[in-house]
GROMACS .gro file of C-alpha atoms in nm:
model
  266
    1UNK     CA    1   9.476   8.735  12.279
    2UNK     CA    2   9.324   8.857  11.956
    3UNK     CA    3   9.464   8.674  11.656
    4UNK     CA    4   9.697   8.894  11.464
    5UNK     CA    5   9.564   8.993  11.125
    6UNK     CA    6   9.204   8.894  11.191
    7UNK     CA    7   9.128   9.162  11.445
    8UNK     CA    8   9.378   9.450  11.436
    9UNK     CA    9   9.394   9.667  11.744
   10UNK     CA   10   9.183   9.974  11.676
   11UNK     CA   11   9.150  10.222  11.964
   12UNK     CA   12   8.806  10.222  12.121
   13UNK     CA   13   8.817  10.600  12.179
   14UNK     CA   14   8.797  10.667  11.806
   15UNK     CA   15   8.621  10.999  11.862
   16UNK     CA   16   8.927  11.137  12.043
   17UNK     CA   17   9.165  11.059  11.760
   18UNK     CA   18   9.278  11.333  11.524
   19UNK     CA   19   9.198  11.316  11.154
   20UNK     CA   20   9.556  11.215  11.060
   21UNK     CA   21   9.540  10.936  11.319
   22UNK     CA   22   9.213  10.814  11.170
   23UNK     CA   23   9.362  10.813  10.819
   24UNK     CA   24   9.660  10.612  10.942
   25UNK     CA   25   9.414  10.385  11.120
   26UNK     CA   26   9.285  10.275  10.780
   27UNK     CA   27   9.636  10.168  10.675
   28UNK     CA   28   9.672   9.982  11.005
   29UNK     CA   29   9.379   9.762  10.904
   30UNK     CA   30   9.587   9.586  10.641
   31UNK     CA   31   9.747   9.274  10.786
   32UNK     CA   32   9.887   8.958  10.633
   33UNK     CA   33   9.568   8.765  10.697
   34UNK     CA   34   9.336   9.044  10.585
   35UNK     CA   35   9.474   9.216  10.274
   36UNK     CA   36   9.146   9.335  10.119
   37UNK     CA   37   8.879   9.542  10.286
   38UNK     CA   38   8.536   9.651  10.167
   39UNK     CA   39   8.405   9.990  10.282
   40UNK     CA   40   8.142   9.810  10.489
   41UNK     CA   41   8.408   9.609  10.671
   42UNK     CA   42   8.609   9.925  10.734
   43UNK     CA   43   8.309  10.110  10.873
   44UNK     CA   44   8.231   9.824  11.108
   45UNK     CA   45   8.587   9.790  11.233
   46UNK     CA   46   8.661  10.161  11.265
   47UNK     CA   47   8.314  10.265  11.384
   48UNK     CA   48   8.331  10.537  11.123
   49UNK     CA   49   8.045  10.701  10.924
   50UNK     CA   50   8.041  10.626  10.552
   51UNK     CA   51   8.089  10.990  10.451
   52UNK     CA   52   8.393  11.028  10.677
   53UNK     CA   53   8.542  10.698  10.563
   54UNK     CA   54   8.515  10.790  10.195
   55UNK     CA   55   8.673  11.128  10.263
   56UNK     CA   56   8.974  10.955  10.420
   57UNK     CA   57   8.986  10.694  10.144
   58UNK     CA   58   9.000  10.970   9.881
   59UNK     CA   59   9.306  11.113  10.054
   60UNK     CA   60   9.477  10.772  10.062
   61UNK     CA   61   9.376  10.686   9.705
   62UNK     CA   62   9.501  11.018   9.568
   63UNK     CA   63   9.833  10.958   9.744
   64UNK     CA   64   9.853  10.609   9.594
   65UNK     CA   65   9.863  10.448   9.938
   66UNK     CA   66   9.549  10.244   9.872
   67UNK     CA   67   9.373  10.139   9.554
   68UNK     CA   68   9.046   9.970   9.471
   69UNK     CA   69   8.905   9.750   9.198
   70UNK     CA   70   8.544   9.649   9.132
   71UNK     CA   71   8.438   9.348   9.340
   72UNK     CA   72   8.779   9.343   9.511
   73UNK     CA   73   8.763   9.614   9.774
   74UNK     CA   74   9.053   9.827   9.887
   75UNK     CA   75   9.413   9.705   9.889
   76UNK     CA   76   9.748   9.870   9.944
   77UNK     CA   77   9.852  10.095   9.657
   78UNK     CA   78  10.160  10.141   9.436
   79UNK     CA   79  10.302  10.423   9.647
   80UNK     CA   80  10.387  10.159   9.907
   81UNK     CA   81  10.624   9.998   9.656
   82UNK     CA   82  10.795  10.331   9.590
   83UNK     CA   83  10.835  10.392   9.962
   84UNK     CA   84  10.976  10.043  10.009
   85UNK     CA   85  11.239  10.109   9.741
   86UNK     CA   86  11.337  10.438   9.902
   87UNK     CA   87  11.355  10.276  10.244
   88UNK     CA   88  11.593  10.009  10.114
   89UNK     CA   89  11.808  10.287   9.969
   90UNK     CA   90  11.806  10.519  10.269
   91UNK     CA   91  11.761  10.326  10.595
   92UNK     CA   92  12.112  10.309  10.749
   93UNK     CA   93  12.025   9.983  10.923
   94UNK     CA   94  11.983   9.831  10.576
   95UNK     CA   95  12.247  10.021  10.378
   96UNK     CA   96  12.515   9.967  10.645
   97UNK     CA   97  12.401   9.617  10.735
   98UNK     CA   98  12.364   9.473  10.385
   99UNK     CA   99  12.738   9.436  10.312
  100UNK     CA  100  12.794   9.288  10.657
  101UNK     CA  101  12.526   9.026  10.598
  102UNK     CA  102  12.664   8.951  10.253
  103UNK     CA  103  13.007   8.890  10.403
  104UNK     CA  104  12.858   8.674  10.680
  105UNK     CA  105  12.672   8.439  10.447
  106UNK     CA  106  12.992   8.388  10.248
  107UNK     CA  107  13.158   8.259  10.565
  108UNK     CA  108  12.858   8.084  10.720
  109UNK     CA  109  12.615   7.871  10.521
  110UNK     CA  110  12.270   7.990  10.616
  111UNK     CA  111  12.026   8.279  10.605
  112UNK     CA  112  12.124   8.622  10.734
  113UNK     CA  113  11.854   8.852  10.870
  114UNK     CA  114  11.841   9.219  10.959
  115UNK     CA  115  11.539   9.295  11.174
  116UNK     CA  116  11.403   9.620  11.312
  117UNK     CA  117  11.195   9.666  11.627
  118UNK     CA  118  10.899   9.899  11.602
  119UNK     CA  119  10.569   9.934  11.787
  120UNK     CA  120  10.523   9.585  11.932
  121UNK     CA  121  10.683   9.377  11.661
  122UNK     CA  122  11.013   9.262  11.513
  123UNK     CA  123  11.017   9.306  11.136
  124UNK     CA  124  11.262   9.155  10.888
  125UNK     CA  125  11.391   9.442  10.671
  126UNK     CA  126  11.667   9.262  10.480
  127UNK     CA  127  11.774   8.906  10.409
  128UNK     CA  128  12.073   8.732  10.250
  129UNK     CA  129  12.110   8.359  10.193
  130UNK     CA  130  12.382   8.110  10.102
  131UNK     CA  131  12.213   7.779  10.183
  132UNK     CA  132  11.935   7.656   9.955
  133UNK     CA  133  11.852   7.369  10.191
  134UNK     CA  134  11.752   7.608  10.471
  135UNK     CA  135  11.418   7.782  10.441
  136UNK     CA  136  11.276   8.065  10.647
  137UNK     CA  137  10.916   8.178  10.612
  138UNK     CA  138  11.002   8.508  10.777
  139UNK     CA  139  11.150   8.696  10.485
  140UNK     CA  140  11.167   9.072  10.433
  141UNK     CA  141  10.843   9.243  10.527
  142UNK     CA  142  10.714   8.976  10.765
  143UNK     CA  143  10.696   9.024  11.138
  144UNK     CA  144  10.880   8.765  11.345
  145UNK     CA  145  10.722   8.593  11.647
  146UNK     CA  146  10.787   8.832  11.934
  147UNK     CA  147  10.821   8.579  12.216
  148UNK     CA  148  11.039   8.308  12.061
  149UNK     CA  149  11.349   8.283  11.847
  150UNK     CA  150  11.691   8.441  11.889
  151UNK     CA  151  11.614   8.728  11.651
  152UNK     CA  152  11.335   8.864  11.870
  153UNK     CA  153  11.456   8.766  12.215
  154UNK     CA  154  11.790   8.943  12.181
  155UNK     CA  155  11.589   9.261  12.120
  156UNK     CA  156  11.356   9.195  12.413
  157UNK     CA  157  11.663   9.157  12.634
  158UNK     CA  158  11.747   9.524  12.580
  159UNK     CA  159  11.404   9.681  12.626
  160UNK     CA  160  11.352   9.883  12.942
  161UNK     CA  161  11.123   9.744  13.210
  162UNK     CA  162  10.816   9.960  13.127
  163UNK     CA  163  10.839   9.853  12.761
  164UNK     CA  164  10.879   9.489  12.856
  165UNK     CA  165  10.598   9.502  13.110
  166UNK     CA  166  10.358   9.654  12.856
  167UNK     CA  167  10.455   9.403  12.588
  168UNK     CA  168  10.414   9.111  12.825
  169UNK     CA  169  10.070   9.234  12.932
  170UNK     CA  170   9.959   9.271  12.571
  171UNK     CA  171  10.092   8.934  12.455
  172UNK     CA  172  10.110   8.720  12.768
  173UNK     CA  173   9.958   8.420  12.587
  174UNK     CA  174  10.239   8.432  12.330
  175UNK     CA  175  10.504   8.434  12.603
  176UNK     CA  176  10.335   8.154  12.795
  177UNK     CA  177  10.386   7.924  12.496
  178UNK     CA  178  10.756   7.935  12.578
  179UNK     CA  179  10.727   7.735  12.897
  180UNK     CA  180  11.018   7.905  13.071
  181UNK     CA  181  10.841   8.245  13.047
  182UNK     CA  182  10.547   8.166  13.275
  183UNK     CA  183  10.565   8.504  13.446
  184UNK     CA  184  10.714   8.846  13.388
  185UNK     CA  185  10.975   8.773  13.656
  186UNK     CA  186  11.083   8.454  13.477
  187UNK     CA  187  11.098   8.639  13.145
  188UNK     CA  188  11.315   8.911  13.298
  189UNK     CA  189  11.553   8.654  13.442
  190UNK     CA  190  11.587   8.474  13.108
  191UNK     CA  191  11.642   8.800  12.919
  192UNK     CA  192  11.897   8.915  13.177
  193UNK     CA  193  12.114   8.615  13.087
  194UNK     CA  194  12.089   8.700  12.716
  195UNK     CA  195  12.189   9.059  12.785
  196UNK     CA  196  12.487   8.938  12.989
  197UNK     CA  197  12.604   8.706  12.708
  198UNK     CA  198  12.561   8.971  12.437
  199UNK     CA  199  12.384   8.731  12.203
  200UNK     CA  200  12.098   8.483  12.189
  201UNK     CA  201  12.105   8.127  12.054
  202UNK     CA  202  11.789   7.926  11.993
  203UNK     CA  203  11.727   7.581  11.850
  204UNK     CA  204  11.417   7.510  11.644
  205UNK     CA  205  11.201   7.767  11.820
  206UNK     CA  206  11.070   7.925  11.500
  207UNK     CA  207  11.170   7.674  11.230
  208UNK     CA  208  11.240   7.307  11.314
  209UNK     CA  209  11.588   7.178  11.239
  210UNK     CA  210  11.768   7.512  11.245
  211UNK     CA  211  11.971   7.715  11.492
  212UNK     CA  212  11.925   8.089  11.526
  213UNK     CA  213  12.202   8.315  11.655
  214UNK     CA  214  12.134   8.686  11.699
  215UNK     CA  215  12.312   8.992  11.834
  216UNK     CA  216  12.162   9.333  11.918
  217UNK     CA  217  12.199   9.650  11.712
  218UNK     CA  218  12.177   9.993  11.877
  219UNK     CA  219  12.143  10.348  11.751
  220UNK     CA  220  12.369  10.642  11.835
  221UNK     CA  221  12.194  10.686  12.171
  222UNK     CA  222  12.242  10.320  12.267
  223UNK     CA  223  11.873  10.244  12.218
  224UNK     CA  224  11.796   9.900  12.081
  225UNK     CA  225  11.666   9.928  11.724
  226UNK     CA  226  11.700   9.575  11.592
  227UNK     CA  227  11.912   9.266  11.555
  228UNK     CA  228  12.149   9.095  11.315
  229UNK     CA  229  12.109   8.720  11.302
  230UNK     CA  230  12.197   8.402  11.116
  231UNK     CA  231  11.984   8.092  11.072
  232UNK     CA  232  12.195   7.778  11.016
  233UNK     CA  233  12.132   7.406  10.994
  234UNK     CA  234  12.129   7.215  11.321
  235UNK     CA  235  12.301   6.925  11.144
  236UNK     CA  236  12.670   6.931  11.227
  237UNK     CA  237  12.634   7.231  11.455
  238UNK     CA  238  12.912   7.140  11.695
  239UNK     CA  239  13.091   7.342  11.962
  240UNK     CA  240  13.355   7.470  11.720
  241UNK     CA  241  13.093   7.597  11.476
  242UNK     CA  242  12.897   7.748  11.762
  243UNK     CA  243  13.195   7.953  11.883
  244UNK     CA  244  13.294   8.067  11.533
  245UNK     CA  245  12.940   8.167  11.439
  246UNK     CA  246  12.883   8.357  11.762
  247UNK     CA  247  13.212   8.546  11.720
  248UNK     CA  248  13.135   8.643  11.359
  249UNK     CA  249  12.777   8.748  11.428
  250UNK     CA  250  12.845   8.951  11.742
  251UNK     CA  251  13.140   9.123  11.570
  252UNK     CA  252  12.924   9.216  11.270
  253UNK     CA  253  12.651   9.351  11.497
  254UNK     CA  254  12.905   9.569  11.681
  255UNK     CA  255  13.036   9.702  11.350
  256UNK     CA  256  12.680   9.782  11.242
  257UNK     CA  257  12.609   9.956  11.573
  258UNK     CA  258  12.925  10.165  11.538
  259UNK     CA  259  12.824  10.262  11.185
  260UNK     CA  260  12.503  10.410  11.326
  261UNK     CA  261  12.699  10.656  11.540
  262UNK     CA  262  12.809  10.999  11.409
  263UNK     CA  263  13.179  11.035  11.340
  264UNK     CA  264  13.371  11.234  11.601
  265UNK     CA  265  13.655  11.437  11.450
  266UNK     CA  266  13.737  11.622  11.772
   0.00000   0.00000   0.00000
């Protein structure tokens, strides 16, 4: 598997892509492990002529989506910050989920996460915390590991088979690291149990010493769009705490799902 960030997936049939797709392809180059790009690097990765590349870069620069400085190369631009602010103010997953997370972390000492599924990744879009001794490196804006951890696996459990099959084929090495997912059939069986329970609980899969509990969030058409989860300390995590936490988290996720549905006044 290609290491994420060092070799983003750029379609090999670049000539068949439309101009808007090619412009977006430049933005797709920016990953956590490769935040600055020189024009030469872009041309090599995109297999794009210099004249065409600079034409696309002018469009992105004018829009504020990328910016450049001497001897630095191109980086993401200030328009991204504006879009992020508007997303936090308009995305119903965040605006409806934020108060639920805030209430959860008042009851449960830990870190609350709202994550959205898009493309082939699970992205943290909002976080609340009430426990300074617990740390999570996957804060807002960072993609979570797709194959491990309650936050991601509860989403995987509600993907349809074609989606799951494609994801497994693309990232089979990631899934094989979780030794119980040695094949697609094994993965399906494990996810079927999560779907039956209505939640996922993991211990130390992403961060050592913590327990993750996650429940699915659906849109108005019952399509999985993300998850609501809590990360709590494994110390003192007894059966009573387990039951209480699961009840609170699954209830909050159901409330959030219901808030995504249009009101019926009939």
